Amino acid sequence: ELWSHLVCVQSSVSLSSYIIAEENVTQPTEDVMVVEGQPTTLTCLFYTTNQSPYLFWYKQLANGKPMFMLRKDKFGTGETATEFKDRFEACLNVTAKSASLTIQRLQLYDSAVYYCALRPTVTTGYSVPLQKL
């Protein structure tokens, strides 16, 4: 599992990073101030030798399981879970090895842990695990 997380509690965001072997994902900013009703962007920097990486975003509420939000690909449109199609948008820049998640019209209920990952890490509600690590 290769990911970094942001914990959003009311109006502040804190994070920590996990780096494993030849691939890693990090968050470049430790604290991000967010304002309800405004857009905010979370950013990941990643390293991988894969020339066509997939970048995944997950949301985890307190005491809950991580929920798949969306996947961005170098080619193609990727995939976005239905409940995140309205206010959430991700960008993947393979050249800069960066990815961003923008949340429009930020709401208090958006407070959660947001994971950025290079590999699929959770199951959907109706299938077997996407990948065994």
mmCIF file with all atom_site columns, C-alpha atoms in Angstrom:
data_model
loop_
_atom_site.group_PDB
_atom_site.id
_atom_site.type_symbol
_atom_site.label_atom_id
_atom_site.label_alt_id
_atom_site.label_comp_id
_atom_site.label_asym_id
_atom_site.label_entity_id
_atom_site.label_seq_id
_atom_site.pdbx_PDB_ins_code
_atom_site.Cartn_x
_atom_site.Cartn_y
_atom_site.Cartn_z
_atom_site.occupancy
_atom_site.B_iso_or_equiv
_atom_site.pdbx_formal_charge
_atom_site.auth_seq_id
_atom_site.auth_comp_id
_atom_site.auth_asym_id
_atom_site.auth_atom_id
_atom_site.pdbx_PDB_model_num
ATOM 1   C CA . GLU A 1 1   ? 0.000   0.000  0.000   1.00 0.00 ? 1   GLU A CA 1
ATOM 2   C CA . LEU A 1 2   ? 1.545   3.244  -1.139  1.00 0.00 ? 2   LEU A CA 1
ATOM 3   C CA . TRP A 1 3   ? -0.205  6.349  -0.019  1.00 0.00 ? 3   TRP A CA 1
ATOM 4   C CA . SER A 1 4   ? -0.187  9.537  1.922   1.00 0.00 ? 4   SER A CA 1
ATOM 5   C CA . HIS A 1 5   ? -3.080  10.950 3.849   1.00 0.00 ? 5   HIS A CA 1
ATOM 6   C CA . LEU A 1 6   ? -4.611  14.273 4.759   1.00 0.00 ? 6   LEU A CA 1
ATOM 7   C CA . VAL A 1 7   ? -6.769  14.626 7.837   1.00 0.00 ? 7   VAL A CA 1
ATOM 8   C CA . CYS A 1 8   ? -9.277  17.439 7.466   1.00 0.00 ? 8   CYS A CA 1
ATOM 9   C CA . VAL A 1 9   ? -10.784 18.569 10.774  1.00 0.00 ? 9   VAL A CA 1
ATOM 10  C CA . GLN A 1 10  ? -13.113 21.554 10.402  1.00 0.00 ? 10  GLN A CA 1
ATOM 11  C CA . SER A 1 11  ? -10.808 24.162 8.871   1.00 0.00 ? 11  SER A CA 1
ATOM 12  C CA . SER A 1 12  ? -7.337  22.632 8.945   1.00 0.00 ? 12  SER A CA 1
ATOM 13  C CA . VAL A 1 13  ? -5.561  19.800 7.183   1.00 0.00 ? 13  VAL A CA 1
ATOM 14  C CA . SER A 1 14  ? -2.627  17.811 8.509   1.00 0.00 ? 14  SER A CA 1
ATOM 15  C CA . LEU A 1 15  ? -0.878  14.867 6.950   1.00 0.00 ? 15  LEU A CA 1
ATOM 16  C CA . SER A 1 16  ? 1.863   12.305 7.050   1.00 0.00 ? 16  SER A CA 1
ATOM 17  C CA . SER A 1 17  ? 3.575   10.353 4.292   1.00 0.00 ? 17  SER A CA 1
ATOM 18  C CA . TYR A 1 18  ? 4.470   6.729  3.729   1.00 0.00 ? 18  TYR A CA 1
ATOM 19  C CA . ILE A 1 19  ? 7.330   5.767  1.422   1.00 0.00 ? 19  ILE A CA 1
ATOM 20  C CA . ILE A 1 20  ? 7.918   2.184  0.331   1.00 0.00 ? 20  ILE A CA 1
ATOM 21  C CA . ALA A 1 21  ? 10.660  0.706  -1.838  1.00 0.00 ? 21  ALA A CA 1
ATOM 22  C CA . GLU A 1 22  ? 10.822  1.936  -5.432  1.00 0.00 ? 22  GLU A CA 1
ATOM 23  C CA . GLU A 1 23  ? 7.482   3.721  -5.462  1.00 0.00 ? 23  GLU A CA 1
ATOM 24  C CA . ASN A 1 24  ? 6.263   6.459  -3.184  1.00 0.00 ? 24  ASN A CA 1
ATOM 25  C CA . VAL A 1 25  ? 3.594   9.072  -2.720  1.00 0.00 ? 25  VAL A CA 1
ATOM 26  C CA . THR A 1 26  ? 4.128   12.201 -0.638  1.00 0.00 ? 26  THR A CA 1
ATOM 27  C CA . GLN A 1 27  ? 2.179   15.335 0.223   1.00 0.00 ? 27  GLN A CA 1
ATOM 28  C CA . PRO A 1 28  ? 4.300   18.474 -0.250  1.00 0.00 ? 28  PRO A CA 1
ATOM 29  C CA . THR A 1 29  ? 2.441   20.687 2.265   1.00 0.00 ? 29  THR A CA 1
ATOM 30  C CA . GLU A 1 30  ? 1.883   19.796 5.904   1.00 0.00 ? 30  GLU A CA 1
ATOM 31  C CA . ASP A 1 31  ? -0.941  22.232 6.667   1.00 0.00 ? 31  ASP A CA 1
ATOM 32  C CA . VAL A 1 32  ? -3.588  23.612 4.335   1.00 0.00 ? 32  VAL A CA 1
ATOM 33  C CA . MET A 1 33  ? -6.189  26.092 5.515   1.00 0.00 ? 33  MET A CA 1
ATOM 34  C CA . VAL A 1 34  ? -9.615  25.438 4.006   1.00 0.00 ? 34  VAL A CA 1
ATOM 35  C CA . VAL A 1 35  ? -12.737 27.597 3.964   1.00 0.00 ? 35  VAL A CA 1
ATOM 36  C CA . GLU A 1 36  ? -16.259 26.220 3.845   1.00 0.00 ? 36  GLU A CA 1
ATOM 37  C CA . GLY A 1 37  ? -17.957 26.951 0.531   1.00 0.00 ? 37  GLY A CA 1
ATOM 38  C CA . GLN A 1 38  ? -14.688 27.567 -1.301  1.00 0.00 ? 38  GLN A CA 1
ATOM 39  C CA . PRO A 1 39  ? -12.723 25.174 -3.512  1.00 0.00 ? 39  PRO A CA 1
ATOM 40  C CA . THR A 1 40  ? -9.608  23.480 -2.171  1.00 0.00 ? 40  THR A CA 1
ATOM 41  C CA . THR A 1 41  ? -6.948  21.392 -3.863  1.00 0.00 ? 41  THR A CA 1
ATOM 42  C CA . LEU A 1 42  ? -4.969  18.540 -2.314  1.00 0.00 ? 42  LEU A CA 1
ATOM 43  C CA . THR A 1 43  ? -1.720  17.611 -4.041  1.00 0.00 ? 43  THR A CA 1
ATOM 44  C CA . CYS A 1 44  ? 0.346   14.428 -4.258  1.00 0.00 ? 44  CYS A CA 1
ATOM 45  C CA . LEU A 1 45  ? 3.846   14.004 -5.578  1.00 0.00 ? 45  LEU A CA 1
ATOM 46  C CA . PHE A 1 46  ? 4.723   10.480 -6.616  1.00 0.00 ? 46  PHE A CA 1
ATOM 47  C CA . TYR A 1 47  ? 7.618   8.439  -7.885  1.00 0.00 ? 47  TYR A CA 1
ATOM 48  C CA . THR A 1 48  ? 7.258   5.302  -9.935  1.00 0.00 ? 48  THR A CA 1
ATOM 49  C CA . THR A 1 49  ? 9.161   3.650  -12.751 1.00 0.00 ? 49  THR A CA 1
ATOM 50  C CA . ASN A 1 50  ? 5.832   2.866  -14.441 1.00 0.00 ? 50  ASN A CA 1
ATOM 51  C CA . GLN A 1 51  ? 5.535   5.043  -17.547 1.00 0.00 ? 51  GLN A CA 1
ATOM 52  C CA . SER A 1 52  ? 1.715   4.923  -17.469 1.00 0.00 ? 52  SER A CA 1
ATOM 53  C CA . PRO A 1 53  ? 0.744   5.055  -13.807 1.00 0.00 ? 53  PRO A CA 1
ATOM 54  C CA . TYR A 1 54  ? -2.745  4.955  -12.403 1.00 0.00 ? 54  TYR A CA 1
ATOM 55  C CA . LEU A 1 55  ? -3.422  7.385  -9.558  1.00 0.00 ? 55  LEU A CA 1
ATOM 56  C CA . PHE A 1 56  ? -6.193  6.574  -7.075  1.00 0.00 ? 56  PHE A CA 1
ATOM 57  C CA . TRP A 1 57  ? -7.944  8.789  -4.527  1.00 0.00 ? 57  TRP A CA 1
ATOM 58  C CA . TYR A 1 58  ? -9.836  7.467  -1.495  1.00 0.00 ? 58  TYR A CA 1
ATOM 59  C CA . LYS A 1 59  ? -11.869 9.125  1.239   1.00 0.00 ? 59  LYS A CA 1
ATOM 60  C CA . GLN A 1 60  ? -12.105 7.715  4.739   1.00 0.00 ? 60  GLN A CA 1
ATOM 61  C CA . LEU A 1 61  ? -14.546 9.056  7.313   1.00 0.00 ? 61  LEU A CA 1
ATOM 62  C CA . ALA A 1 62  ? -13.828 8.695  11.031  1.00 0.00 ? 62  ALA A CA 1
ATOM 63  C CA . ASN A 1 63  ? -14.190 5.049  12.092  1.00 0.00 ? 63  ASN A CA 1
ATOM 64  C CA . GLY A 1 64  ? -15.063 4.078  8.529   1.00 0.00 ? 64  GLY A CA 1
ATOM 65  C CA . LYS A 1 65  ? -13.456 2.179  5.692   1.00 0.00 ? 65  LYS A CA 1
ATOM 66  C CA . PRO A 1 66  ? -11.660 3.974  2.849   1.00 0.00 ? 66  PRO A CA 1
ATOM 67  C CA . MET A 1 67  ? -14.047 4.627  -0.056  1.00 0.00 ? 67  MET A CA 1
ATOM 68  C CA . PHE A 1 68  ? -12.871 4.631  -3.640  1.00 0.00 ? 68  PHE A CA 1
ATOM 69  C CA . MET A 1 69  ? -13.363 8.112  -5.088  1.00 0.00 ? 69  MET A CA 1
ATOM 70  C CA . LEU A 1 70  ? -11.672 8.120  -8.454  1.00 0.00 ? 70  LEU A CA 1
ATOM 71  C CA . ARG A 1 71  ? -8.846  6.893  -10.643 1.00 0.00 ? 71  ARG A CA 1
ATOM 72  C CA . LYS A 1 72  ? -6.851  8.963  -13.108 1.00 0.00 ? 72  LYS A CA 1
ATOM 73  C CA . ASP A 1 73  ? -4.832  7.440  -15.961 1.00 0.00 ? 73  ASP A CA 1
ATOM 74  C CA . LYS A 1 74  ? -2.169  8.817  -18.247 1.00 0.00 ? 74  LYS A CA 1
ATOM 75  C CA . PHE A 1 75  ? -4.448  7.918  -21.135 1.00 0.00 ? 75  PHE A CA 1
ATOM 76  C CA . GLY A 1 76  ? -8.230  7.786  -21.041 1.00 0.00 ? 76  GLY A CA 1
ATOM 77  C CA . THR A 1 77  ? -10.814 9.330  -18.778 1.00 0.00 ? 77  THR A CA 1
ATOM 78  C CA . GLY A 1 78  ? -10.213 7.213  -15.689 1.00 0.00 ? 78  GLY A CA 1
ATOM 79  C CA . GLU A 1 79  ? -13.107 6.388  -13.386 1.00 0.00 ? 79  GLU A CA 1
ATOM 80  C CA . THR A 1 80  ? -15.097 8.303  -10.779 1.00 0.00 ? 80  THR A CA 1
ATOM 81  C CA . ALA A 1 81  ? -17.499 6.826  -8.240  1.00 0.00 ? 81  ALA A CA 1
ATOM 82  C CA . THR A 1 82  ? -21.035 8.185  -8.642  1.00 0.00 ? 82  THR A CA 1
ATOM 83  C CA . GLU A 1 83  ? -21.137 10.048 -5.317  1.00 0.00 ? 83  GLU A CA 1
ATOM 84  C CA . PHE A 1 84  ? -17.986 12.006 -6.223  1.00 0.00 ? 84  PHE A CA 1
ATOM 85  C CA . LYS A 1 85  ? -18.870 13.091 -9.776  1.00 0.00 ? 85  LYS A CA 1
ATOM 86  C CA . ASP A 1 86  ? -20.375 16.423 -8.778  1.00 0.00 ? 86  ASP A CA 1
ATOM 87  C CA . ARG A 1 87  ? -17.772 18.368 -6.762  1.00 0.00 ? 87  ARG A CA 1
ATOM 88  C CA . PHE A 1 88  ? -14.561 16.328 -7.058  1.00 0.00 ? 88  PHE A CA 1
ATOM 89  C CA . GLU A 1 89  ? -12.044 16.479 -9.877  1.00 0.00 ? 89  GLU A CA 1
ATOM 90  C CA . ALA A 1 90  ? -8.548  15.032 -10.176 1.00 0.00 ? 90  ALA A CA 1
ATOM 91  C CA . CYS A 1 91  ? -5.646  15.822 -12.468 1.00 0.00 ? 91  CYS A CA 1
ATOM 92  C CA . LEU A 1 92  ? -2.610  13.679 -13.217 1.00 0.00 ? 92  LEU A CA 1
ATOM 93  C CA . ASN A 1 93  ? 0.640   15.149 -14.544 1.00 0.00 ? 93  ASN A CA 1
ATOM 94  C CA . VAL A 1 94  ? 2.913   12.219 -15.367 1.00 0.00 ? 94  VAL A CA 1
ATOM 95  C CA . THR A 1 95  ? 5.776   14.480 -16.482 1.00 0.00 ? 95  THR A CA 1
ATOM 96  C CA . ALA A 1 96  ? 5.817   16.426 -13.195 1.00 0.00 ? 96  ALA A CA 1
ATOM 97  C CA . LYS A 1 97  ? 4.904   13.271 -11.271 1.00 0.00 ? 97  LYS A CA 1
ATOM 98  C CA . SER A 1 98  ? 2.128   15.098 -9.493  1.00 0.00 ? 98  SER A CA 1
ATOM 99  C CA . ALA A 1 99  ? -1.570  14.606 -8.951  1.00 0.00 ? 99  ALA A CA 1
ATOM 100 C CA . SER A 1 100 ? -4.214  16.876 -7.508  1.00 0.00 ? 100 SER A CA 1
ATOM 101 C CA . LEU A 1 101 ? -7.696  16.492 -6.116  1.00 0.00 ? 101 LEU A CA 1
ATOM 102 C CA . THR A 1 102 ? -9.918  19.575 -6.206  1.00 0.00 ? 102 THR A CA 1
ATOM 103 C CA . ILE A 1 103 ? -13.045 19.739 -4.061  1.00 0.00 ? 103 ILE A CA 1
ATOM 104 C CA . GLN A 1 104 ? -15.512 22.410 -5.152  1.00 0.00 ? 104 GLN A CA 1
ATOM 105 C CA . ARG A 1 105 ? -17.803 24.179 -2.658  1.00 0.00 ? 105 ARG A CA 1
ATOM 106 C CA . LEU A 1 106 ? -16.136 22.611 0.381   1.00 0.00 ? 106 LEU A CA 1
ATOM 107 C CA . GLN A 1 107 ? -18.583 21.449 3.056   1.00 0.00 ? 107 GLN A CA 1
ATOM 108 C CA . LEU A 1 108 ? -18.042 20.484 6.690   1.00 0.00 ? 108 LEU A CA 1
ATOM 109 C CA . TYR A 1 109 ? -19.025 16.899 5.840   1.00 0.00 ? 109 TYR A CA 1
ATOM 110 C CA . ASP A 1 110 ? -16.029 16.762 3.491   1.00 0.00 ? 110 ASP A CA 1
ATOM 111 C CA . SER A 1 111 ? -13.864 16.470 6.622   1.00 0.00 ? 111 SER A CA 1
ATOM 112 C CA . ALA A 1 112 ? -12.148 13.117 6.228   1.00 0.00 ? 112 ALA A CA 1
ATOM 113 C CA . VAL A 1 113 ? -8.880  11.385 5.537   1.00 0.00 ? 113 VAL A CA 1
ATOM 114 C CA . TYR A 1 114 ? -8.023  11.566 1.818   1.00 0.00 ? 114 TYR A CA 1
ATOM 115 C CA . TYR A 1 115 ? -5.625  8.986  0.429   1.00 0.00 ? 115 TYR A CA 1
ATOM 116 C CA . CYS A 1 116 ? -3.615  9.267  -2.745  1.00 0.00 ? 116 CYS A CA 1
ATOM 117 C CA . ALA A 1 117 ? -2.272  5.927  -3.993  1.00 0.00 ? 117 ALA A CA 1
ATOM 118 C CA . LEU A 1 118 ? -0.385  4.474  -6.934  1.00 0.00 ? 118 LEU A CA 1
ATOM 119 C CA . ARG A 1 119 ? -2.059  1.102  -6.541  1.00 0.00 ? 119 ARG A CA 1
ATOM 120 C CA . PRO A 1 120 ? -5.656  0.048  -5.884  1.00 0.00 ? 120 PRO A CA 1
ATOM 121 C CA . THR A 1 121 ? -6.000  -0.489 -2.158  1.00 0.00 ? 121 THR A CA 1
ATOM 122 C CA . VAL A 1 122 ? -9.633  -1.180 -1.270  1.00 0.00 ? 122 VAL A CA 1
ATOM 123 C CA . THR A 1 123 ? -12.498 -3.258 -2.553  1.00 0.00 ? 123 THR A CA 1
ATOM 124 C CA . THR A 1 124 ? -15.678 -1.964 -4.113  1.00 0.00 ? 124 THR A CA 1
ATOM 125 C CA . GLY A 1 125 ? -18.970 -2.893 -2.520  1.00 0.00 ? 125 GLY A CA 1
ATOM 126 C CA . TYR A 1 126 ? -19.578 -5.776 -4.895  1.00 0.00 ? 126 TYR A CA 1
ATOM 127 C CA . SER A 1 127 ? -16.287 -7.352 -5.939  1.00 0.00 ? 127 SER A CA 1
ATOM 128 C CA . VAL A 1 128 ? -13.203 -9.122 -4.746  1.00 0.00 ? 128 VAL A CA 1
ATOM 129 C CA . PRO A 1 129 ? -10.127 -7.063 -3.764  1.00 0.00 ? 129 PRO A CA 1
ATOM 130 C CA . LEU A 1 130 ? -8.714  -5.100 -6.696  1.00 0.00 ? 130 LEU A CA 1
ATOM 131 C CA . GLN A 1 131 ? -5.190  -6.169 -5.831  1.00 0.00 ? 131 GLN A CA 1
ATOM 132 C CA . LYS A 1 132 ? -3.606  -8.319 -3.187  1.00 0.00 ? 132 LYS A CA 1
ATOM 133 C CA . LEU A 1 133 ? -0.484  -6.726 -1.709  1.00 0.00 ? 133 LEU A CA 1
#
